[in-house]
């Protein structure tokens, strides 16, 4: 009986950890993307999905990138 209780406790705790976000999901949010990481590949440009590619890869939108480029000059 004790083994069943332990098994049930572990089984029920796993979804709680997954749903409440106790994993390493936030680890990648703090990393800064370099210009090379956010360079839009040719296939994304060819099909017109530049903005979607940037969003999917965690890069800032093109408007922000263009502002940064103007400030650097």
Short mmCIF file of C-alpha atoms in Angstrom, two decimals:
data_model
loop_
_atom_site.label_atom_id
_atom_site.label_comp_id
_atom_site.label_asym_id
_atom_site.label_seq_id
_atom_site.Cartn_x
_atom_site.Cartn_y
_atom_site.Cartn_z
CA UNK A 1 0.00 0.00 0.00
CA UNK A 2 2.86 2.36 0.83
CA UNK A 3 4.39 1.86 -2.61
CA UNK A 4 1.09 2.71 -4.30
CA UNK A 5 0.78 5.94 -2.31
CA UNK A 6 4.34 6.94 -3.24
CA UNK A 7 3.71 6.09 -6.89
CA UNK A 8 0.49 8.11 -6.94
CA UNK A 9 2.16 11.08 -5.24
CA UNK A 10 4.96 11.11 -7.80
CA UNK A 11 2.54 10.64 -10.68
CA UNK A 12 0.31 13.50 -9.55
CA UNK A 13 3.22 15.85 -8.81
CA UNK A 14 4.73 15.63 -12.28
CA UNK A 15 1.83 17.42 -14.07
CA UNK A 16 1.80 20.05 -11.33
CA UNK A 17 5.47 20.83 -11.96
CA UNK A 18 4.87 20.93 -15.70
CA UNK A 19 1.79 23.17 -15.48
CA UNK A 20 3.19 25.58 -12.91
CA UNK A 21 6.45 26.04 -14.80
CA UNK A 22 9.05 24.79 -12.38
CA UNK A 23 11.40 23.85 -15.23
CA UNK A 24 14.23 25.63 -17.03
CA UNK A 25 11.93 27.36 -19.51
CA UNK A 26 13.00 30.80 -18.28
CA UNK A 27 16.69 30.05 -18.78
CA UNK A 28 16.66 31.00 -22.46
CA UNK A 29 14.71 34.25 -21.92
CA UNK A 30 17.64 36.02 -20.30
CA UNK A 31 20.06 35.38 -23.14
CA UNK A 32 20.74 38.27 -25.49
CA UNK A 33 20.64 37.55 -29.21
CA UNK A 34 23.55 38.79 -31.26
CA UNK A 35 23.18 40.31 -34.70
CA UNK A 36 24.44 37.09 -36.26
CA UNK A 37 21.79 35.06 -34.40
CA UNK A 38 19.05 37.36 -35.68
CA UNK A 39 20.21 37.47 -39.30
CA UNK A 40 17.22 36.49 -41.44
CA UNK A 41 17.98 33.52 -43.72
CA UNK A 42 17.32 33.67 -47.45
CA UNK A 43 14.50 31.11 -47.39
CA UNK A 44 12.53 33.27 -44.93
CA UNK A 45 13.10 36.35 -47.09
CA UNK A 46 12.06 34.46 -50.24
CA UNK A 47 8.65 33.57 -48.84
CA UNK A 48 8.14 36.89 -47.05
CA UNK A 49 8.29 35.53 -43.50
CA UNK A 50 11.00 37.76 -42.07
CA UNK A 51 8.90 38.97 -39.14
CA UNK A 52 7.64 35.48 -38.31
CA UNK A 53 11.18 34.09 -38.36
CA UNK A 54 12.38 36.80 -35.99
CA UNK A 55 9.46 36.17 -33.63
CA UNK A 56 9.95 32.40 -33.66
CA UNK A 57 13.67 32.70 -32.91
CA UNK A 58 13.27 35.19 -30.06
CA UNK A 59 14.74 38.16 -31.89
CA UNK A 60 13.43 41.72 -31.62
CA UNK A 61 11.10 42.92 -34.41
CA UNK A 62 12.67 44.55 -37.46
CA UNK A 63 11.48 47.99 -36.35
CA UNK A 64 13.61 47.69 -33.21
CA UNK A 65 16.59 46.39 -35.18
CA UNK A 66 16.33 49.29 -37.64
CA UNK A 67 16.24 51.79 -34.74
CA UNK A 68 19.37 50.23 -33.22
CA UNK A 69 21.16 50.40 -36.56
CA UNK A 70 20.29 54.10 -36.94
CA UNK A 71 21.51 54.85 -33.41
CA UNK A 72 24.84 53.13 -34.08
CA UNK A 73 25.52 55.30 -37.15
#
